[in-house]
Amino acid sequence: MAAQVKIAVLDDYQEASKPHFEGLRDSGYHVTIFTDTLLPYNHPDTPQDVKDALVERLQPFAIICSMRERTPFPAALISRLPNLKLLLTTGSRNASIDVQACRARGVVVAGTTSGPGKPPAGPDSTTQHCVAMILALARNIADDDAAVKSGAWQATTATGLSGKVLGTVGLGRLGASVARIMHVAFGMRVVAWSANLTQAAADDKARAAGLPVEYESSGKREKTFKVVGREELFASADVVTVQLVLSDRTRSLIGAADLARMKPSALFVNTARGPIVVEGDLLDAARRGSIRGVALDVFEIEPLPLRSEWRSTAWGRDGRSSRVLLTPHMGYVEEDTLAAWYKAQVENVVRWQRGEALETVFENNGY
């Protein structure tokens, strides 16, 4: 059986899976590692010929090992993959897989545990990346690095964060983690909003983070994580950070009206998911320079198309447009994490071959 089974490992940009899947090759499996990503099948701008190319790429494989949400698997794609028997993903959830469509076809879907095996001693990878992006944008690190290397010196000024307001859209695990660091390390005041967030819940988040519910500032008591209305958050924050899970409820949640309320000196940072923000509205704000800076680790389409205006514009260099800092969805991309995920995928392949129960089987869409 094993000699006939074809395995595809998708979207492995760094070929981090290679040492883990080599053993399966030695056991007689035929393993193909793809280092690029085709446009998503279910995106309205994806041409039919690209959809067909994706189907042609995936059709031969009985087992597909995917990386998080890099290649979505909607029902329309699953229906065109008659050989697919096992669909593996990294992580403990993947909202871009239509699990019900897979189950209807008899395709088993399974993920992995969230990390390399033990909880991190400090802030997780995505928190670290978000804080790094806030600091890099505020201190103008990327542009200053490029300027010095090209012969320039002190072309602009930095943005101080001490005593400023951090507005977090969402106060879940990641939002609270980022808020804690920015409050403790830089003395930022934290305001938070999401559709169902209450002050009592925010107080619980502060306690869980090892912080007091209130602190004294300028002779008065302030909530450590203060819940405010949506309009107030965007109007008052010096840094807005998006910390929501992408869902039908949060898709296109942040748009022109929110961005228009932001201060001209404010920074907007998104390390959550691109489609939470209306991309055209954010581009328009950046073009006009209505806010000081934008930092993005996530985009509507990933990888970010070469023709994207985010790539092609000389941001912040004409005295009008915003400063823009871009990274290629690196929030979770750490060597140890990827190694643990790929190791777990290989173990699930072996269990599947032996007819044993798999780890982290998905029963519903996304988890």
XYZ file of N, CA, C and O in Angstrom, residues 32 62-63 120 122-123 140 144 156 158 180 235 262 267 279 290-291 361:
72
model
N 6.074 14.709 -2.589
C 6.377 15.891 -3.387
C 6.194 17.124 -2.518
O 5.126 17.307 -1.917
N -3.156 11.172 -2.632
C -4.085 10.604 -1.652
C -3.986 11.329 -0.325
O -4.953 11.408 0.436
N -2.795 11.839 -0.026
C -2.563 12.564 1.222
C -2.018 13.946 0.874
O -1.060 14.076 0.112
N 5.510 28.048 25.823
C 6.690 28.909 25.814
C 6.901 29.565 27.166
O 5.949 29.814 27.911
N 7.902 32.536 27.662
C 7.484 33.928 27.581
C 6.414 34.104 26.529
O 5.721 33.148 26.173
N 6.266 35.327 26.010
C 5.231 35.584 25.002
C 5.409 34.715 23.765
O 6.532 34.434 23.346
N 10.784 53.664 13.002
C 11.170 53.811 11.590
C 12.388 52.959 11.238
O 13.256 53.361 10.451
N 14.986 53.572 8.071
C 16.272 54.116 8.500
C 17.421 53.194 8.111
O 18.506 53.644 7.729
N 14.222 61.316 9.112
C 12.915 61.607 9.707
C 13.011 61.468 11.215
O 14.103 61.267 11.766
N 11.293 59.700 14.940
C 10.586 58.528 15.447
C 9.348 58.946 16.228
O 9.161 60.129 16.549
N -0.400 43.633 27.505
C 0.400 43.547 28.729
C 1.813 44.069 28.490
O 2.342 44.858 29.281
N -10.627 56.739 17.620
C -10.362 58.175 17.736
C -9.269 58.487 18.746
O -8.528 59.463 18.588
N -9.128 57.898 13.024
C -7.796 57.827 13.622
C -7.056 59.158 13.520
O -7.251 59.926 12.576
N -0.717 54.997 14.358
C -0.186 53.847 13.640
C -1.213 52.729 13.649
O -1.883 52.506 14.662
N -9.314 46.064 2.519
C -7.990 46.427 2.020
C -8.013 47.732 1.233
O -7.118 48.573 1.372
N -3.415 59.837 5.717
C -4.302 60.316 6.774
C -3.913 59.771 8.146
O -4.355 60.284 9.167
N -3.092 58.722 8.171
C -2.481 58.246 9.410
C -0.970 58.154 9.169
O -0.514 58.072 8.032
N -8.103 15.222 15.233
C -9.049 15.083 14.122
C -10.077 16.211 14.191
O -10.600 16.520 15.267
